[in-house]
Amino acid sequence: MKKASVILSSALVLGTLLAGCGNNNEAANTAATNAPAATAAPEATTAPAADAGTEAGAYQDGTYFGTIEADAETGWQTYALLTVEGGKITKADWNAFNVNNAGDLKKKVSEDGKYGLVEKGGAQAEWHEQAAAAEAYLIEKQDPAAITVDAEGHTDAISGVSVHVNDFIAAAQAALAAGPAEVGPYKDGGYHAEGEMDAESGWKSTVDVTVAGGNVVAVKFSGLNAAGDDKKQFSIDGKYGMKAGGASSEWHEQAELAEAYFLDNKGAAPTLDAEGKTDAISGVSIHVGEYFTLAEKALEGAK
């Protein structure tokens, strides 16, 4: 869906994870279009000696946030959120948000049994459990480069971890390279809001928002009909037919432009007319007013 900076700033800053083992049953099949730009990080992901570590006090105290590029197939974008106290990494969060669907963070999806690494991928532990082991190892070693990996991004250094860890390494390196960042005002997680069913169109508007590091990092404007169809996917599949009706672009393409505006303007709504339309977003002729209102409603749960 959208692009943005990966360094956390104030209210809204942007920040996929290679699935490792197993597939995410919730990921959309469309290419990621909501992805923030990945933070620049050192290329090396293999370590020097595993016990090399980082000298105590080497890091400036604060919170660090970094991402890698979103996976075009699954939509997951990996990030690392690190806390440094007394010059040492004391907390590490390896997670991901979905730039196609927004909604819950990857750990929550795994904790809720919806990622299925054990059942569907045959792994010995679920994704969030393996992530926790990798996080603990980083805190012990104090250096992302101390996690040795093979050519495929796997490691034998961390017991019980069979997923690719190279993305965690890269995101952690990116976070440390970016320096301390400001944590945003919201609680991390996925938030949802929906409007009333429109009797004329047969659709009700839905908004999903994802917060990471206290800031909004992904948003999805869509809808549902009585059959349970997702409006954005309905349009992607060519079933909505706006261009056939004379529009310059399809509904999902215009929705993505509105999402980009939302992220770029930190949730501020454009100037709207009485019908909820705007001239402020080039290429958008659909009603967008309700989406900005619903996004604000969704974020009430994140305060």
Short mmCIF file of C-alpha atoms in Angstrom, two decimals:
data_model
loop_
_atom_site.label_atom_id
_atom_site.label_comp_id
_atom_site.label_asym_id
_atom_site.label_seq_id
_atom_site.Cartn_x
_atom_site.Cartn_y
_atom_site.Cartn_z
CA MET A 1 0.00 0.00 0.00
CA LYS A 2 2.10 2.99 1.03
CA LYS A 3 5.60 4.28 1.43
CA ALA A 4 7.08 6.25 4.30
CA SER A 5 10.12 6.73 6.48
CA VAL A 6 11.28 3.89 8.69
CA ILE A 7 12.66 6.07 11.43
CA LEU A 8 10.07 6.61 14.11
CA SER A 9 9.10 10.23 14.62
CA SER A 10 6.00 11.63 16.19
CA ALA A 11 2.46 10.36 15.67
CA LEU A 12 2.74 8.41 12.40
CA VAL A 13 6.01 7.01 11.13
CA LEU A 14 6.61 4.04 8.97
CA GLY A 15 8.68 1.46 9.97
CA THR A 16 7.62 -8.78 5.57
CA LEU A 17 8.96 -10.91 6.98
CA LEU A 18 10.24 -13.89 5.00
CA ALA A 19 7.91 -16.55 6.28
CA GLY A 20 10.72 -18.97 7.12
CA CYS A 21 8.76 -22.15 7.56
CA GLY A 22 5.08 -22.33 6.67
CA ASN A 23 2.79 -19.84 4.98
CA ASN A 24 0.58 -17.15 6.45
CA ASN A 25 -3.02 -18.02 5.70
CA GLU A 26 -4.14 -14.42 6.14
CA ALA A 27 -1.73 -12.76 3.70
CA ALA A 28 -3.21 -11.28 0.54
CA ASN A 29 -2.11 -12.52 -2.87
CA THR A 30 -1.59 -9.02 -4.20
CA ALA A 31 1.80 -7.34 -4.26
CA ALA A 32 2.65 -5.10 -1.34
CA THR A 33 1.87 -1.48 -2.03
CA ASN A 34 1.75 -0.08 1.50
CA ALA A 35 5.34 -0.79 2.39
CA PRO A 36 7.52 1.80 4.09
CA ALA A 37 10.99 2.07 2.61
CA ALA A 38 13.40 -0.28 4.31
CA THR A 39 15.98 1.26 6.62
CA ALA A 40 19.52 1.12 5.31
CA ALA A 41 21.59 -1.45 7.18
CA PRO A 42 24.97 -3.12 6.87
CA GLU A 43 24.89 -5.92 4.31
CA ALA A 44 26.73 -8.48 6.38
CA THR A 45 24.43 -10.87 8.25
CA THR A 46 26.94 -13.55 9.13
CA ALA A 47 28.78 -13.04 12.36
CA PRO A 48 32.34 -12.87 13.42
CA ALA A 49 32.88 -15.22 16.32
CA ALA A 50 29.60 -15.93 18.14
CA ASP A 51 31.06 -14.77 21.41
CA ALA A 52 32.38 -11.52 20.01
CA GLY A 53 29.41 -9.55 21.37
CA THR A 54 29.42 -5.81 21.76
CA GLU A 55 31.26 -4.01 24.48
CA ALA A 56 29.03 -2.92 27.38
CA GLY A 57 27.94 0.67 27.09
CA ALA A 58 28.51 0.75 23.32
CA TYR A 59 24.98 1.86 22.49
CA GLN A 60 23.29 5.15 23.24
CA ASP A 61 20.29 4.71 25.53
CA GLY A 62 16.90 4.90 23.85
CA THR A 63 14.47 3.07 21.61
CA TYR A 64 15.53 1.89 18.15
CA PHE A 65 13.30 0.91 15.23
CA GLY A 66 14.22 -0.56 11.85
CA THR A 67 12.60 -2.54 9.04
CA ILE A 68 13.46 -4.54 5.97
CA GLU A 69 11.48 -4.50 2.73
CA ALA A 70 8.01 -6.04 2.66
CA ASP A 71 7.62 -9.45 1.08
CA ALA A 72 5.79 -8.92 -2.21
CA GLU A 73 3.92 -12.23 -2.00
CA THR A 74 2.76 -12.30 1.62
CA GLY A 75 2.74 -8.59 2.45
CA TRP A 76 4.61 -9.08 5.76
CA GLN A 77 7.21 -6.44 6.60
CA THR A 78 9.67 -7.32 9.34
CA TYR A 79 10.73 -4.82 11.96
CA ALA A 80 12.95 -4.81 15.02
CA LEU A 81 12.19 -2.65 18.05
CA LEU A 82 15.09 -2.47 20.49
CA THR A 83 15.44 -0.85 23.90
CA VAL A 84 18.88 0.19 25.13
CA GLU A 85 19.46 1.00 28.80
CA GLY A 86 22.85 1.59 30.36
CA GLY A 87 24.43 1.15 26.95
CA LYS A 88 23.11 -2.39 26.54
CA ILE A 89 20.20 -3.92 24.65
CA THR A 90 17.71 -4.87 27.35
CA LYS A 91 14.62 -5.56 25.21
CA ALA A 92 14.18 -6.81 21.68
CA ASP A 93 10.98 -7.19 19.68
CA TRP A 94 11.12 -9.10 16.39
CA ASN A 95 7.77 -8.67 14.67
CA ALA A 96 6.09 -7.78 11.39
CA PHE A 97 3.07 -5.91 10.06
CA ASN A 98 1.15 -6.70 6.89
CA VAL A 99 1.19 -3.93 4.30
CA ASN A 100 -1.63 -5.55 2.31
CA ASN A 101 -4.13 -6.25 5.06
CA ALA A 102 -2.95 -4.06 7.96
CA GLY A 103 -4.59 -5.49 11.10
CA ASP A 104 -2.81 -7.56 13.73
CA LEU A 105 0.96 -7.82 14.07
CA LYS A 106 2.54 -11.14 13.12
CA LYS A 107 3.15 -12.25 16.70
CA LYS A 108 -0.54 -11.82 17.51
CA VAL A 109 -1.52 -13.76 14.40
CA SER A 110 0.82 -16.55 15.52
CA GLU A 111 -0.34 -16.45 19.14
CA ASP A 112 -3.95 -16.74 17.97
CA GLY A 113 -3.09 -19.91 16.03
CA LYS A 114 -3.67 -18.31 12.63
CA TYR A 115 -0.11 -18.52 11.31
CA GLY A 116 0.13 -22.31 11.64
CA LEU A 117 3.87 -22.85 11.62
CA VAL A 118 3.52 -26.13 13.55
CA GLU A 119 0.32 -27.47 12.00
CA LYS A 120 0.93 -26.39 8.42
CA GLY A 121 4.70 -26.13 8.25
CA GLY A 122 5.69 -29.01 10.51
CA ALA A 123 7.85 -26.79 12.72
CA GLN A 124 8.64 -27.71 16.32
CA ALA A 125 7.45 -24.36 17.65
CA GLU A 126 5.16 -21.54 16.55
CA TRP A 127 6.58 -18.42 14.95
CA HIS A 128 6.17 -16.19 18.01
CA GLU A 129 7.94 -18.77 20.19
CA GLN A 130 10.89 -18.96 17.82
CA ALA A 131 11.00 -15.16 17.62
CA ALA A 132 11.22 -14.98 21.42
CA ALA A 133 14.21 -17.33 21.40
CA ALA A 134 15.98 -15.19 18.79
CA GLU A 135 15.25 -12.04 20.79
CA ALA A 136 16.73 -13.59 23.93
CA TYR A 137 19.85 -14.59 22.01
CA LEU A 138 20.34 -11.06 20.72
CA ILE A 139 20.03 -9.67 24.25
CA GLU A 140 22.64 -12.18 25.40
CA LYS A 141 25.09 -11.45 22.59
CA GLN A 142 24.38 -7.69 22.29
CA ASP A 143 25.18 -7.70 18.57
CA PRO A 144 22.95 -8.76 15.65
CA ALA A 145 26.03 -9.88 13.74
CA ALA A 146 26.71 -12.44 16.47
CA ILE A 147 23.86 -14.54 15.08
CA THR A 148 25.57 -16.77 12.51
CA VAL A 149 23.47 -17.81 9.51
CA ASP A 150 23.82 -20.05 6.49
CA ALA A 151 23.25 -19.04 2.87
CA GLU A 152 19.47 -19.43 3.31
CA GLY A 153 19.30 -17.29 6.43
CA HIS A 154 18.90 -20.12 8.94
CA THR A 155 20.97 -20.48 12.10
CA ASP A 156 22.23 -23.38 14.21
CA ALA A 157 23.27 -21.00 16.96
CA ILE A 158 19.84 -20.71 18.59
CA SER A 159 18.23 -23.89 19.89
CA GLY A 160 14.68 -24.42 18.66
CA VAL A 161 14.82 -21.80 15.92
CA SER A 162 14.25 -23.13 12.41
CA VAL A 163 12.81 -20.01 10.74
CA HIS A 164 14.90 -17.60 8.70
CA VAL A 165 16.57 -15.17 11.10
CA ASN A 166 18.47 -13.11 8.54
CA ASP A 167 15.54 -10.69 8.33
CA PHE A 168 15.67 -10.14 12.10
CA ILE A 169 19.40 -9.53 11.88
CA ALA A 170 18.97 -7.01 9.07
CA ALA A 171 16.12 -5.18 10.81
CA ALA A 172 18.05 -5.03 14.10
CA GLN A 173 21.14 -3.73 12.31
CA ALA A 174 19.00 -1.14 10.54
CA ALA A 175 17.50 -0.04 13.85
CA LEU A 176 20.88 0.39 15.51
CA ALA A 177 22.29 2.18 12.46
CA ALA A 178 19.37 4.64 12.49
CA GLY A 179 19.96 5.64 16.11
CA PRO A 180 17.46 6.33 18.89
CA ALA A 181 13.96 7.21 17.70
CA GLU A 182 10.88 8.70 19.27
CA VAL A 183 8.16 6.25 20.24
CA GLY A 184 4.70 7.26 19.07
CA PRO A 185 1.56 7.84 21.18
CA TYR A 186 -0.33 4.64 20.37
CA LYS A 187 -0.31 1.09 21.72
CA ASP A 188 1.18 -1.43 19.29
CA GLY A 189 -1.28 -3.76 17.60
CA GLY A 190 -4.02 -3.99 15.01
CA TYR A 191 -7.23 -1.95 15.20
CA HIS A 192 -10.49 -2.21 13.26
CA ALA A 193 -13.58 -0.08 12.70
CA GLU A 194 -16.54 -0.38 10.35
CA GLY A 195 -19.51 1.67 9.29
CA GLU A 196 -23.15 0.84 8.65
CA MET A 197 -24.30 -1.20 5.68
CA ASP A 198 -25.37 1.08 2.83
CA ALA A 199 -28.75 -0.07 1.58
CA GLU A 200 -28.16 1.34 -1.90
CA SER A 201 -24.64 0.03 -2.59
CA GLY A 202 -24.80 -3.11 -0.48
CA TRP A 203 -21.41 -2.36 1.11
CA LYS A 204 -20.28 -1.17 4.52
CA SER A 205 -16.94 0.58 4.87
CA THR A 206 -14.13 -1.02 6.92
CA VAL A 207 -10.78 0.31 8.10
CA ASP A 208 -7.86 -1.63 9.55
CA VAL A 209 -4.89 0.16 11.10
CA THR A 210 -1.60 -1.25 12.36
CA VAL A 211 0.58 0.42 15.00
CA ALA A 212 4.23 -0.51 15.61
CA GLY A 213 6.58 1.39 17.87
CA GLY A 214 3.67 3.59 18.83
CA ASN A 215 3.12 4.85 15.29
CA VAL A 216 0.76 3.95 12.46
CA VAL A 217 2.65 1.88 9.89
CA ALA A 218 -0.12 0.40 7.73
CA VAL A 219 -3.75 1.11 6.90
CA LYS A 220 -6.36 -0.61 4.76
CA PHE A 221 -9.51 1.07 3.45
CA SER A 222 -12.00 -1.53 2.25
CA GLY A 223 -15.53 -2.80 2.82
CA LEU A 224 -17.77 -5.83 3.23
CA ASN A 225 -20.98 -6.86 1.51
CA ALA A 226 -23.69 -9.26 2.71
CA ALA A 227 -21.81 -12.19 1.17
CA GLY A 228 -18.69 -11.33 3.17
CA ASP A 229 -16.64 -10.23 0.15
CA ASP A 230 -13.73 -7.89 0.85
CA LYS A 231 -14.31 -4.81 -1.30
CA LYS A 232 -10.67 -4.22 -2.13
CA GLN A 233 -10.12 -7.83 -3.22
CA PHE A 234 -13.46 -7.73 -5.06
CA SER A 235 -12.09 -4.81 -7.08
CA ILE A 236 -8.68 -6.43 -7.60
CA ASP A 237 -10.47 -9.49 -8.99
CA GLY A 238 -12.19 -7.26 -11.56
CA LYS A 239 -15.67 -7.67 -10.09
CA TYR A 240 -16.35 -4.07 -9.08
CA GLY A 241 -15.91 -2.58 -12.54
CA MET A 242 -15.40 1.14 -11.96
CA LYS A 243 -13.43 1.63 -15.17
CA ALA A 244 -16.15 -0.11 -17.12
CA GLY A 245 -18.47 2.52 -15.67
CA GLY A 246 -16.27 5.34 -16.95
CA ALA A 247 -13.92 5.93 -14.00
CA SER A 248 -10.25 6.67 -14.63
CA SER A 249 -9.11 3.83 -12.35
CA GLU A 250 -10.48 0.91 -10.36
CA TRP A 251 -11.83 1.22 -6.83
CA HIS A 252 -8.87 -0.50 -5.15
CA GLU A 253 -6.41 1.76 -6.95
CA GLN A 254 -8.19 4.85 -5.71
CA ALA A 255 -8.43 3.40 -2.20
CA GLU A 256 -4.66 2.90 -2.19
CA LEU A 257 -4.13 6.55 -3.10
CA ALA A 258 -6.34 7.54 -0.17
CA GLU A 259 -4.38 5.23 2.14
CA ALA A 260 -1.14 6.82 1.01
CA TYR A 261 -2.56 10.25 1.77
CA PHE A 262 -3.62 9.06 5.23
CA LEU A 263 -0.11 7.81 6.04
CA ASP A 264 1.72 10.75 4.49
CA ASN A 265 -0.47 13.25 6.36
CA LYS A 266 -0.42 11.43 9.69
CA GLY A 267 -4.12 10.66 9.62
CA ALA A 268 -5.30 14.19 8.83
CA ALA A 269 -8.33 14.14 6.53
CA PRO A 270 -8.29 16.13 3.29
CA THR A 271 -10.82 18.84 2.59
CA LEU A 272 -14.11 17.11 1.86
CA ASP A 273 -17.33 18.17 0.18
CA ALA A 274 -20.81 17.36 1.48
CA GLU A 275 -20.69 13.91 -0.16
CA GLY A 276 -17.38 12.93 1.43
CA LYS A 277 -15.40 13.38 -1.77
CA THR A 278 -12.18 15.38 -2.13
CA ASP A 279 -10.17 17.23 -4.76
CA ALA A 280 -7.06 17.05 -2.57
CA ILE A 281 -6.02 13.54 -3.65
CA SER A 282 -5.18 13.35 -7.34
CA GLY A 283 -6.90 10.48 -9.14
CA VAL A 284 -9.47 9.84 -6.40
CA SER A 285 -13.14 10.29 -7.23
CA ILE A 286 -14.63 7.83 -4.72
CA HIS A 287 -16.14 8.81 -1.38
CA VAL A 288 -13.29 8.79 1.16
CA GLY A 289 -14.62 10.85 4.07
CA GLU A 290 -15.98 7.91 6.02
CA TYR A 291 -12.63 6.12 5.85
CA PHE A 292 -10.79 8.91 7.63
CA THR A 293 -13.55 9.05 10.25
CA LEU A 294 -13.39 5.27 10.78
CA ALA A 295 -9.59 5.34 11.01
CA GLU A 296 -9.86 7.88 13.80
CA LYS A 297 -12.44 5.66 15.50
CA ALA A 298 -10.17 2.60 15.17
CA LEU A 299 -7.27 4.43 16.79
CA GLU A 300 -9.38 5.29 19.81
CA GLY A 301 -8.63 1.75 20.94
CA ALA A 302 -4.90 2.39 20.63
CA LYS A 303 -4.76 5.27 23.11
#
